[in-house]
Amino acid sequence: MQFDDLINTITPDAYQNLKRAVELGKWPDGARLTKEQREQCMQAVIAYDAKYLSEDERIGQIDKGPKEEGDVCETHDHEADVSPVKILPPENLK
């Protein structure tokens, strides 16, 4: 079975179970997901989202609202937030 065929067979209930398993890191019976299971479940959830949900309903969607003409995206320049750190020797940490 191909990956796309598998996604087509996922029911809404199965999707919710997969999504919950990824969120909690365990199956409904309490068994922990392996790293591989978690990655595969996450891929299935993302693929299901892309196929059946609108863009604003998908996992990971961040709505930053509309931009007016001339507006720019926020920057990630954190240089203004940086200040020097002074490391004290252990005897001064009392």
Coordinates of C-alpha atoms in Angstrom, one line a residue:
M1 CA 0.0 0.0 0.0
Q2 CA 1.3 3.4 -0.9
F3 CA 1.4 6.3 1.5
D4 CA -1.4 8.3 -0.3
D5 CA -3.6 5.2 -0.3
L6 CA -3.0 4.9 3.4
I7 CA -4.0 8.5 4.0
N8 CA -7.2 8.0 2.0
T9 CA -8.2 5.1 4.3
I10 CA -7.8 7.1 7.6
T11 CA -11.2 7.8 9.2
P12 CA -11.9 10.9 11.2
D13 CA -11.8 8.8 14.4
A14 CA -8.5 7.3 13.4
Y15 CA -7.1 10.7 12.6
Q16 CA -8.1 12.0 16.1
N17 CA -6.4 8.9 17.7
L18 CA -3.2 9.5 15.7
K19 CA -3.2 13.2 16.5
R20 CA -3.8 12.5 20.2
A21 CA -1.0 9.9 20.1
V22 CA 1.5 12.4 18.7
E23 CA 0.4 15.1 21.3
L24 CA 0.7 12.7 24.3
G25 CA 3.5 10.4 23.1
K26 CA 1.4 7.3 23.9
W27 CA -1.4 5.2 22.4
P28 CA -4.9 5.1 23.9
D29 CA -3.9 2.0 25.8
G30 CA -1.1 3.9 27.5
A31 CA 1.8 2.3 25.6
R32 CA 4.5 4.8 24.7
L33 CA 5.1 5.6 21.0
T34 CA 8.6 4.8 19.7
K35 CA 10.4 7.6 18.0
E36 CA 9.7 6.0 14.7
Q37 CA 6.0 5.6 15.5
R38 CA 5.7 9.2 16.5
E39 CA 7.4 10.4 13.3
Q40 CA 5.2 8.3 11.1
C41 CA 2.0 9.3 13.0
M42 CA 3.0 13.0 12.6
Q43 CA 3.6 12.5 8.9
A44 CA 0.2 10.9 8.6
V45 CA -1.5 13.7 10.6
I46 CA 0.1 16.4 8.5
A47 CA -0.8 14.6 5.2
Y48 CA -4.4 14.1 6.4
D49 CA -4.6 17.8 7.3
A50 CA -3.3 18.8 3.9
K51 CA -5.9 16.6 2.1
Y52 CA -9.0 17.2 4.2
L53 CA -8.7 20.5 6.2
S54 CA -8.6 24.1 5.1
E55 CA -5.3 26.0 5.5
D56 CA -6.4 27.7 8.7
E57 CA -7.4 24.4 10.4
R58 CA -4.2 22.6 9.8
I59 CA -1.6 21.8 12.4
G60 CA 1.1 24.4 12.7
Q61 CA -0.9 27.2 11.0
I62 CA -0.1 30.6 12.6
D63 CA -2.5 33.4 11.6
K64 CA -0.6 36.7 11.7
G65 CA -3.5 38.5 10.1
P66 CA -3.5 40.5 6.9
K67 CA -0.8 42.9 6.0
E68 CA -1.4 46.3 4.4
E69 CA 0.5 47.4 1.4
G70 CA 4.0 48.4 2.5
D71 CA 3.9 46.4 5.7
V72 CA 6.9 44.2 6.3
C73 CA 7.1 40.9 8.2
E74 CA 8.4 41.1 11.7
T75 CA 12.2 40.8 12.0
H76 CA 14.1 38.5 14.2
D77 CA 16.9 41.0 15.0
H78 CA 17.4 40.4 18.7
E79 CA 20.7 42.4 18.9
A80 CA 18.9 45.1 21.0
D81 CA 18.0 42.4 23.5
V82 CA 21.6 41.2 24.0
S83 CA 23.5 42.4 27.0
P84 CA 26.9 41.3 28.3
V85 CA 27.0 38.6 30.9
K86 CA 29.5 38.6 33.7
I87 CA 30.6 35.2 35.0
L88 CA 31.5 35.2 38.6
P89 CA 33.9 32.7 40.2
P90 CA 32.1 30.2 42.5
E91 CA 33.3 31.9 45.8
N92 CA 31.3 35.0 44.8
L93 CA 28.0 33.0 44.4
K94 CA 26.6 33.3 47.9

